[in-house]
C-alpha atoms as a PDB file:
ATOM      1  CA  MET A   1       0.000   0.000   0.000  1.00  0.00           C
ATOM      2  CA  ILE A   2       1.129   3.560  -0.693  1.00  0.00           C
ATOM      3  CA  ARG A   3       2.771   5.323   2.281  1.00  0.00           C
ATOM      4  CA  LEU A   4       2.861   9.093   2.676  1.00  0.00           C
ATOM      5  CA  HIS A   5       4.640  11.324   5.195  1.00  0.00           C
ATOM      6  CA  VAL A   6       2.702  14.434   6.263  1.00  0.00           C
ATOM      7  CA  SER A   7       3.193  17.182   8.813  1.00  0.00           C
ATOM      8  CA  ALA A   8      -0.427  17.353  10.017  1.00  0.00           C
ATOM      9  CA  SER A   9      -1.621  15.674  13.210  1.00  0.00           C
ATOM     10  CA  LEU A  10      -3.391  12.337  12.852  1.00  0.00           C
ATOM     11  CA  ALA A  11      -6.435  11.305  14.877  1.00  0.00           C
ATOM     12  CA  PRO A  12      -9.731   9.507  14.173  1.00  0.00           C
ATOM     13  CA  ALA A  13     -11.669  11.303  11.407  1.00  0.00           C
ATOM     14  CA  SER A  14      -9.080  14.077  11.095  1.00  0.00           C
ATOM     15  CA  LEU A  15      -8.694  15.624   7.642  1.00  0.00           C
ATOM     16  CA  VAL A  16      -5.268  15.901   6.063  1.00  0.00           C
ATOM     17  CA  ALA A  17      -4.294  18.046   3.072  1.00  0.00           C
ATOM     18  CA  PRO A  18      -1.078  16.740   1.448  1.00  0.00           C
ATOM     19  CA  THR A  19       1.187  19.133  -0.428  1.00  0.00           C
ATOM     20  CA  LEU A  20       0.440  19.871  -4.056  1.00  0.00           C
ATOM     21  CA  ASP A  21       3.303  17.652  -5.202  1.00  0.00           C
ATOM     22  CA  GLN A  22       2.081  14.811  -2.994  1.00  0.00           C
ATOM     23  CA  SER A  23      -1.472  15.261  -4.313  1.00  0.00           C
ATOM     24  CA  ARG A  24      -0.230  15.055  -7.892  1.00  0.00           C
ATOM     25  CA  TYR A  25       1.688  11.916  -7.043  1.00  0.00           C
ATOM     26  CA  LEU A  26      -1.388  10.291  -5.513  1.00  0.00           C
ATOM     27  CA  THR A  27      -3.798  11.163  -8.306  1.00  0.00           C
ATOM     28  CA  GLN A  28      -1.660  11.404 -11.445  1.00  0.00           C
ATOM     29  CA  VAL A  29       1.035   8.802 -10.779  1.00  0.00           C
ATOM     30  CA  MET A  30      -0.691   6.299  -8.487  1.00  0.00           C
ATOM     31  CA  ARG A  31      -4.189   7.003  -9.914  1.00  0.00           C
ATOM     32  CA  LEU A  32      -5.944   7.052  -6.545  1.00  0.00           C
ATOM     33  CA  LYS A  33      -9.620   7.978  -6.520  1.00  0.00           C
ATOM     34  CA  THR A  34     -12.172   8.928  -3.885  1.00  0.00           C
ATOM     35  CA  GLY A  35     -12.558   6.063  -1.428  1.00  0.00           C
ATOM     36  CA  ASP A  36      -9.124   4.548  -2.033  1.00  0.00           C
ATOM     37  CA  ASP A  37      -6.898   3.771   0.955  1.00  0.00           C
ATOM     38  CA  LEU A  38      -3.286   4.610   1.752  1.00  0.00           C
ATOM     39  CA  LEU A  39      -1.020   4.670   4.807  1.00  0.00           C
ATOM     40  CA  VAL A  40       0.007   7.989   6.363  1.00  0.00           C
ATOM     41  CA  PHE A  41       2.503   8.860   9.123  1.00  0.00           C
ATOM     42  CA  ASN A  42       3.914  12.062  10.621  1.00  0.00           C
ATOM     43  CA  GLY A  43       6.640  10.878  13.002  1.00  0.00           C
ATOM     44  CA  ARG A  44       4.471  11.555  16.083  1.00  0.00           C
ATOM     45  CA  ASP A  45       1.126   9.773  15.921  1.00  0.00           C
ATOM     46  CA  GLY A  46       1.991   6.373  14.470  1.00  0.00           C
ATOM     47  CA  GLU A  47       0.794   5.057  11.128  1.00  0.00           C
ATOM     48  CA  TRP A  48      -2.791   5.519   9.989  1.00  0.00           C
ATOM     49  CA  ARG A  49      -4.970   4.054   7.295  1.00  0.00           C
ATOM     50  CA  CYS A  50      -6.465   7.006   5.480  1.00  0.00           C
ATOM     51  CA  THR A  51      -9.084   7.303   2.774  1.00  0.00           C
ATOM     52  CA  VAL A  52      -9.116   9.742  -0.115  1.00  0.00           C
ATOM     53  CA  ALA A  53     -12.099  11.876   0.946  1.00  0.00           C
ATOM     54  CA  GLU A  54     -12.052  14.428  -1.891  1.00  0.00           C
ATOM     55  CA  VAL A  55     -10.171  14.975  -5.132  1.00  0.00           C
ATOM     56  CA  LEU A  56     -10.013  18.690  -5.854  1.00  0.00           C
ATOM     57  CA  LYS A  57      -8.624  20.653  -8.798  1.00  0.00           C
ATOM     58  CA  LYS A  58      -5.545  21.552  -6.784  1.00  0.00           C
ATOM     59  CA  GLY A  59      -5.019  18.776  -4.307  1.00  0.00           C
ATOM     60  CA  VAL A  60      -6.713  16.027  -2.373  1.00  0.00           C
ATOM     61  CA  ILE A  61      -8.200  15.699   1.098  1.00  0.00           C
ATOM     62  CA  LEU A  62      -7.494  12.589   3.152  1.00  0.00           C
ATOM     63  CA  ARG A  63      -9.502  11.339   6.131  1.00  0.00           C
ATOM     64  CA  ALA A  64      -7.816   9.342   8.897  1.00  0.00           C
ATOM     65  CA  GLU A  65      -9.763   6.135   9.556  1.00  0.00           C
ATOM     66  CA  GLU A  66      -7.750   4.042  12.026  1.00  0.00           C
ATOM     67  CA  GLN A  67      -4.286   3.720  13.510  1.00  0.00           C
ATOM     68  CA  VAL A  68      -2.588   0.592  12.216  1.00  0.00           C
ATOM     69  CA  ARG A  69       0.732   0.982  14.076  1.00  0.00           C
ATOM     70  CA  PRO A  70       1.569   2.977  17.218  1.00  0.00           C
ATOM     71  CA  GLN A  71       4.501   5.383  17.096  1.00  0.00           C
ATOM     72  CA  THR A  72       7.878   3.740  17.583  1.00  0.00           C
ATOM     73  CA  ARG A  73      11.457   4.881  17.037  1.00  0.00           C
ATOM     74  CA  GLY A  74      14.533   2.965  16.047  1.00  0.00           C
ATOM     75  CA  PRO A  75      17.871   3.023  17.876  1.00  0.00           C
ATOM     76  CA  ASP A  76      19.415   6.373  18.723  1.00  0.00           C
ATOM     77  CA  LEU A  77      21.968   6.525  15.931  1.00  0.00           C
ATOM     78  CA  GLU A  78      23.310   9.633  14.219  1.00  0.00           C
ATOM     79  CA  LEU A  79      25.434   9.660  11.090  1.00  0.00           C
ATOM     80  CA  ILE A  80      28.057  12.413  10.896  1.00  0.00           C
ATOM     81  CA  VAL A  81      29.565  12.693   7.447  1.00  0.00           C
ATOM     82  CA  ALA A  82      31.965  15.134   5.827  1.00  0.00           C
ATOM     83  CA  VAL A  83      30.448  16.979   2.889  1.00  0.00           C
ATOM     84  CA  VAL A  84      31.374  15.254  -0.373  1.00  0.00           C
ATOM     85  CA  LYS A  85      30.182  15.529  -3.986  1.00  0.00           C
ATOM     86  CA  LYS A  86      26.426  16.041  -4.416  1.00  0.00           C
ATOM     87  CA  PRO A  87      25.513  12.581  -5.820  1.00  0.00           C
ATOM     88  CA  ARG A  88      27.353  10.824  -3.008  1.00  0.00           C
ATOM     89  CA  VAL A  89      25.786  13.011  -0.299  1.00  0.00           C
ATOM     90  CA  GLU A  90      22.363  12.180  -1.722  1.00  0.00           C
ATOM     91  CA  THR A  91      23.152   8.463  -1.673  1.00  0.00           C
ATOM     92  CA  ILE A  92      24.405   8.714   1.920  1.00  0.00           C
ATOM     93  CA  VAL A  93      21.219  10.464   3.080  1.00  0.00           C
ATOM     94  CA  GLU A  94      18.998   7.938   1.304  1.00  0.00           C
ATOM     95  CA  LYS A  95      20.820   4.953   2.780  1.00  0.00           C
ATOM     96  CA  ALA A  96      20.989   6.540   6.238  1.00  0.00           C
ATOM     97  CA  ALA A  97      17.194   6.755   6.190  1.00  0.00           C
ATOM     98  CA  GLU A  98      16.878   3.163   5.004  1.00  0.00           C
ATOM     99  CA  LEU A  99      19.332   1.894   7.626  1.00  0.00           C
ATOM    100  CA  GLY A 100      17.589   3.618  10.524  1.00  0.00           C
ATOM    101  CA  ALA A 101      19.657   6.715  11.371  1.00  0.00           C
ATOM    102  CA  ARG A 102      17.678   9.317  13.322  1.00  0.00           C
ATOM    103  CA  ARG A 103      19.790  12.250  12.168  1.00  0.00           C
ATOM    104  CA  VAL A 104      22.407  13.071   9.550  1.00  0.00           C
ATOM    105  CA  ARG A 105      24.921  15.752  10.538  1.00  0.00           C
ATOM    106  CA  LEU A 106      27.018  17.247   7.743  1.00  0.00           C
ATOM    107  CA  VAL A 107      30.465  18.513   8.691  1.00  0.00           C
ATOM    108  CA  VAL A 108      33.237  20.482   7.031  1.00  0.00           C
ATOM    109  CA  THR A 109      36.745  19.127   7.623  1.00  0.00           C
ATOM    110  CA  GLN A 110      40.170  20.455   6.705  1.00  0.00           C
ATOM    111  CA  ARG A 111      40.112  18.451   3.463  1.00  0.00           C
ATOM    112  CA  THR A 112      36.491  19.023   2.504  1.00  0.00           C
ATOM    113  CA  ASN A 113      36.131  20.022  -1.139  1.00  0.00           C
ATOM    114  CA  ALA A 114      32.596  19.560  -2.371  1.00  0.00           C
ATOM    115  CA  ASP A 115      29.490  21.046  -3.944  1.00  0.00           C
ATOM    116  CA  ARG A 116      27.030  23.391  -2.286  1.00  0.00           C
ATOM    117  CA  ILE A 117      24.447  21.530  -0.236  1.00  0.00           C
ATOM    118  CA  ARG A 118      20.709  21.864  -0.896  1.00  0.00           C
ATOM    119  CA  LEU A 119      19.014  20.851   2.338  1.00  0.00           C
ATOM    120  CA  ASP A 120      15.541  20.918   0.771  1.00  0.00           C
ATOM    121  CA  ARG A 121      16.655  18.287  -1.737  1.00  0.00           C
ATOM    122  CA  LEU A 122      18.199  16.140   1.006  1.00  0.00           C
ATOM    123  CA  ASP A 123      15.063  16.461   3.152  1.00  0.00           C
ATOM    124  CA  ALA A 124      12.961  15.223   0.217  1.00  0.00           C
ATOM    125  CA  ILE A 125      15.286  12.255  -0.326  1.00  0.00           C
ATOM    126  CA  ALA A 126      15.107  11.322   3.362  1.00  0.00           C
ATOM    127  CA  GLU A 127      11.311  11.582   3.317  1.00  0.00           C
ATOM    128  CA  GLU A 128      10.957   9.383   0.235  1.00  0.00           C
ATOM    129  CA  ALA A 129      13.304   6.780   1.727  1.00  0.00           C
ATOM    130  CA  ALA A 130      11.342   6.739   4.996  1.00  0.00           C
ATOM    131  CA  GLU A 131       8.094   6.236   3.085  1.00  0.00           C
ATOM    132  CA  GLN A 132       9.591   3.366   1.117  1.00  0.00           C
ATOM    133  CA  THR A 133      11.305   1.572   3.979  1.00  0.00           C
ATOM    134  CA  GLY A 134       8.368   1.412   6.394  1.00  0.00           C
ATOM    135  CA  ARG A 135       9.835   3.475   9.234  1.00  0.00           C
ATOM    136  CA  LEU A 136       7.543   5.795  11.185  1.00  0.00           C
ATOM    137  CA  ASP A 137       9.773   8.863  11.279  1.00  0.00           C
ATOM    138  CA  VAL A 138      12.031  10.806   8.930  1.00  0.00           C
ATOM    139  CA  PRO A 139      15.670  11.485   9.826  1.00  0.00           C
ATOM    140  CA  VAL A 140      16.636  15.103  10.452  1.00  0.00           C
ATOM    141  CA  ILE A 141      19.268  16.567   8.107  1.00  0.00           C
ATOM    142  CA  ASP A 142      21.401  19.303   9.687  1.00  0.00           C
ATOM    143  CA  ASP A 143      23.149  22.267   8.092  1.00  0.00           C
ATOM    144  CA  PRO A 144      26.897  21.702   7.647  1.00  0.00           C
ATOM    145  CA  VAL A 145      29.113  22.795  10.553  1.00  0.00           C
ATOM    146  CA  ARG A 146      32.852  22.649  11.067  1.00  0.00           C
ATOM    147  CA  LEU A 147      34.068  19.390  12.570  1.00  0.00           C
ATOM    148  CA  ASP A 148      36.136  21.143  15.241  1.00  0.00           C
ATOM    149  CA  ALA A 149      33.089  23.174  16.336  1.00  0.00           C
ATOM    150  CA  LEU A 150      30.967  20.024  16.582  1.00  0.00           C
ATOM    151  CA  LEU A 151      33.591  18.294  18.706  1.00  0.00           C
ATOM    152  CA  ASP A 152      34.033  21.395  20.901  1.00  0.00           C
ATOM    153  CA  SER A 153      30.343  21.319  21.802  1.00  0.00           C
ATOM    154  CA  TRP A 154      29.924  17.537  21.990  1.00  0.00           C
ATOM    155  CA  GLU A 155      29.414  17.032  25.725  1.00  0.00           C
ATOM    156  CA  ALA A 156      27.893  20.428  26.473  1.00  0.00           C
ATOM    157  CA  GLY A 157      25.763  20.634  23.347  1.00  0.00           C
ATOM    158  CA  PRO A 158      23.419  18.218  21.558  1.00  0.00           C
ATOM    159  CA  ASN A 159      25.336  15.000  22.298  1.00  0.00           C
ATOM    160  CA  PRO A 160      25.740  14.455  26.061  1.00  0.00           C
ATOM    161  CA  GLY A 161      26.647  10.846  26.705  1.00  0.00           C
ATOM    162  CA  ARG A 162      26.695   9.934  23.020  1.00  0.00           C
ATOM    163  CA  ARG A 163      29.568   7.702  21.917  1.00  0.00           C
ATOM    164  CA  LEU A 164      31.332   8.289  18.621  1.00  0.00           C
ATOM    165  CA  MET A 165      32.353   5.501  16.263  1.00  0.00           C
ATOM    166  CA  PHE A 166      35.247   7.093  14.366  1.00  0.00           C
ATOM    167  CA  CYS A 167      35.824   5.267  11.072  1.00  0.00           C
ATOM    168  CA  ASP A 168      39.588   5.678  10.790  1.00  0.00           C
ATOM    169  CA  GLU A 169      41.115   4.808   7.422  1.00  0.00           C
ATOM    170  CA  THR A 170      44.609   4.814   8.992  1.00  0.00           C
ATOM    171  CA  GLY A 171      43.784   1.901  11.280  1.00  0.00           C
ATOM    172  CA  GLY A 172      41.837   0.832  14.319  1.00  0.00           C
ATOM    173  CA  ALA A 173      40.199  -2.205  15.835  1.00  0.00           C
ATOM    174  CA  PRO A 174      37.912  -4.105  13.454  1.00  0.00           C
ATOM    175  CA  ALA A 175      34.456  -2.574  13.813  1.00  0.00           C
ATOM    176  CA  VAL A 176      32.792  -5.869  14.781  1.00  0.00           C
ATOM    177  CA  THR A 177      35.376  -6.428  17.536  1.00  0.00           C
ATOM    178  CA  ALA A 178      35.177  -2.850  18.821  1.00  0.00           C
ATOM    179  CA  LEU A 179      31.379  -2.888  18.978  1.00  0.00           C
ATOM    180  CA  ARG A 180      31.000  -6.310  20.589  1.00  0.00           C
ATOM    181  CA  GLY A 181      29.196  -5.778  23.886  1.00  0.00           C
ATOM    182  CA  ALA A 182      29.356  -1.988  23.514  1.00  0.00           C
ATOM    183  CA  GLY A 183      25.661  -1.367  24.249  1.00  0.00           C
ATOM    184  CA  GLU A 184      22.877   0.111  22.202  1.00  0.00           C
ATOM    185  CA  GLY A 185      23.595   3.808  22.423  1.00  0.00           C
ATOM    186  CA  PRO A 186      23.158   6.660  21.947  1.00  0.00           C
ATOM    187  CA  TRP A 187      25.807   6.497  19.252  1.00  0.00           C
ATOM    188  CA  ALA A 188      27.107   8.497  16.312  1.00  0.00           C
ATOM    189  CA  ILE A 189      29.148   7.288  13.342  1.00  0.00           C
ATOM    190  CA  LEU A 190      31.725   9.611  11.770  1.00  0.00           C
ATOM    191  CA  ILE A 191      32.725   9.287   8.109  1.00  0.00           C
ATOM    192  CA  GLY A 192      35.462  11.495   6.647  1.00  0.00           C
ATOM    193  CA  PRO A 193      35.909  13.223   3.284  1.00  0.00           C
ATOM    194  CA  GLU A 194      37.285  11.639   0.105  1.00  0.00           C
ATOM    195  CA  GLY A 195      40.816  12.777   1.038  1.00  0.00           C
ATOM    196  CA  GLY A 196      40.540  11.435   4.569  1.00  0.00           C
ATOM    197  CA  PHE A 197      40.981  13.283   7.846  1.00  0.00           C
ATOM    198  CA  SER A 198      44.056  15.426   8.364  1.00  0.00           C
ATOM    199  CA  PRO A 199      46.662  14.098  10.829  1.00  0.00           C
ATOM    200  CA  GLU A 200      45.603  16.793  13.331  1.00  0.00           C
ATOM    201  CA  GLU A 201      41.942  15.809  13.064  1.00  0.00           C
ATOM    202  CA  GLY A 202      42.757  12.118  13.426  1.00  0.00           C
ATOM    203  CA  GLU A 203      44.913  12.727  16.463  1.00  0.00           C
ATOM    204  CA  ARG A 204      42.221  14.788  18.162  1.00  0.00           C
ATOM    205  CA  LEU A 205      39.490  12.273  17.407  1.00  0.00           C
ATOM    206  CA  ARG A 206      41.490   9.365  18.812  1.00  0.00           C
ATOM    207  CA  SER A 207      42.216  11.338  22.013  1.00  0.00           C
ATOM    208  CA  LEU A 208      38.576  12.049  22.888  1.00  0.00           C
ATOM    209  CA  PRO A 209      37.146   9.951  25.740  1.00  0.00           C
ATOM    210  CA  PHE A 210      33.858   9.281  23.949  1.00  0.00           C
ATOM    211  CA  THR A 211      35.489   8.059  20.695  1.00  0.00           C
ATOM    212  CA  THR A 212      35.935   4.476  19.529  1.00  0.00           C
ATOM    213  CA  ALA A 213      38.265   4.313  16.505  1.00  0.00           C
ATOM    214  CA  VAL A 214      37.398   1.437  14.163  1.00  0.00           C
ATOM    215  CA  SER A 215      38.585   0.003  10.880  1.00  0.00           C
ATOM    216  CA  LEU A 216      36.196  -0.882   8.059  1.00  0.00           C
ATOM    217  CA  GLY A 217      38.600  -3.392   6.553  1.00  0.00           C
ATOM    218  CA  PRO A 218      41.755  -3.485   4.455  1.00  0.00           C
ATOM    219  CA  ARG A 219      40.422  -1.444   1.529  1.00  0.00           C
ATOM    220  CA  ILE A 220      39.988   2.337   1.327  1.00  0.00           C
ATOM    221  CA  LEU A 221      36.265   2.992   0.823  1.00  0.00           C
ATOM    222  CA  ARG A 222      34.574   5.978  -0.742  1.00  0.00           C
ATOM    223  CA  ALA A 223      32.481   8.029   1.665  1.00  0.00           C
ATOM    224  CA  ASP A 224      29.126   6.632   0.567  1.00  0.00           C
ATOM    225  CA  THR A 225      30.353   3.026   0.708  1.00  0.00           C
ATOM    226  CA  ALA A 226      31.962   3.640   4.100  1.00  0.00           C
ATOM    227  CA  ALA A 227      28.738   5.113   5.499  1.00  0.00           C
ATOM    228  CA  ILE A 228      26.679   2.146   4.343  1.00  0.00           C
ATOM    229  CA  ALA A 229      29.236  -0.361   5.651  1.00  0.00           C
ATOM    230  CA  ALA A 230      29.579   1.365   9.022  1.00  0.00           C
ATOM    231  CA  MET A 231      25.828   1.655   9.614  1.00  0.00           C
ATOM    232  CA  THR A 232      25.354  -1.980   8.600  1.00  0.00           C
ATOM    233  CA  LEU A 233      28.037  -3.169  11.042  1.00  0.00           C
ATOM    234  CA  TRP A 234      26.632  -0.993  13.836  1.00  0.00           C
ATOM    235  CA  GLN A 235      23.064  -2.205  13.293  1.00  0.00           C
ATOM    236  CA  ALA A 236      24.185  -5.821  13.255  1.00  0.00           C
ATOM    237  CA  ALA A 237      26.291  -5.417  16.422  1.00  0.00           C
ATOM    238  CA  VAL A 238      24.271  -3.141  18.709  1.00  0.00           C
ATOM    239  CA  GLY A 239      21.279  -1.878  16.696  1.00  0.00           C
ATOM    240  CA  ASP A 240      17.785  -3.205  16.170  1.00  0.00           C
ATOM    241  CA  TRP A 241      18.353  -5.871  13.526  1.00  0.00           C
ATOM    242  CA  GLU A 242      18.205  -8.763  15.970  1.00  0.00           C
ATOM    243  CA  ARG A 243      14.993  -7.351  17.451  1.00  0.00           C
END
């Protein structure tokens, strides 16, 4: 069944007006008509079976009929990734949503050299991936910040108690070994730029008390491949895959 993410609240008999683009998708692409059903979620009220109540010239009106799943959230995992070329950033955001990350934080490192970021485009990609994958929330995509500023504010800012899995291309314990028995979280995974972290950045990251430096194997991976591999290993070791 079609799934749609909306911002409106969901409750019995509540009416929901999707965006114009969403309405066009429902009526022109999926050919829904009055009385047809779809699934709708907003990240707060669970998943609801809704009916197309009206098809208007410029949009549709949906009516919430019943909740089919209560609101749940996956493990508390953030992906922190250095800004890379646009196609690879888009792939990373899509796969982060599919693999259960709650948030994607973009960072600028000493060796970052990449395209300008369009957050609206990344938000849309995350939303579409959440709709497709069956999750009940959409990961937040943050504006890029400098890596040193993020680390400066780690304990005092948005990440108190959060551990950092630093994917270190220069070496570290195998990720599976490092994560064995590490506990569910909260966690963050850090992926560097195409040129890797500078020696100064690597030294600082390894010195931080909340950091676990890991290796993703004997081959140097591109940023998008590294992000997918790291999230997969984390989910298998301490995430929600076994549940």
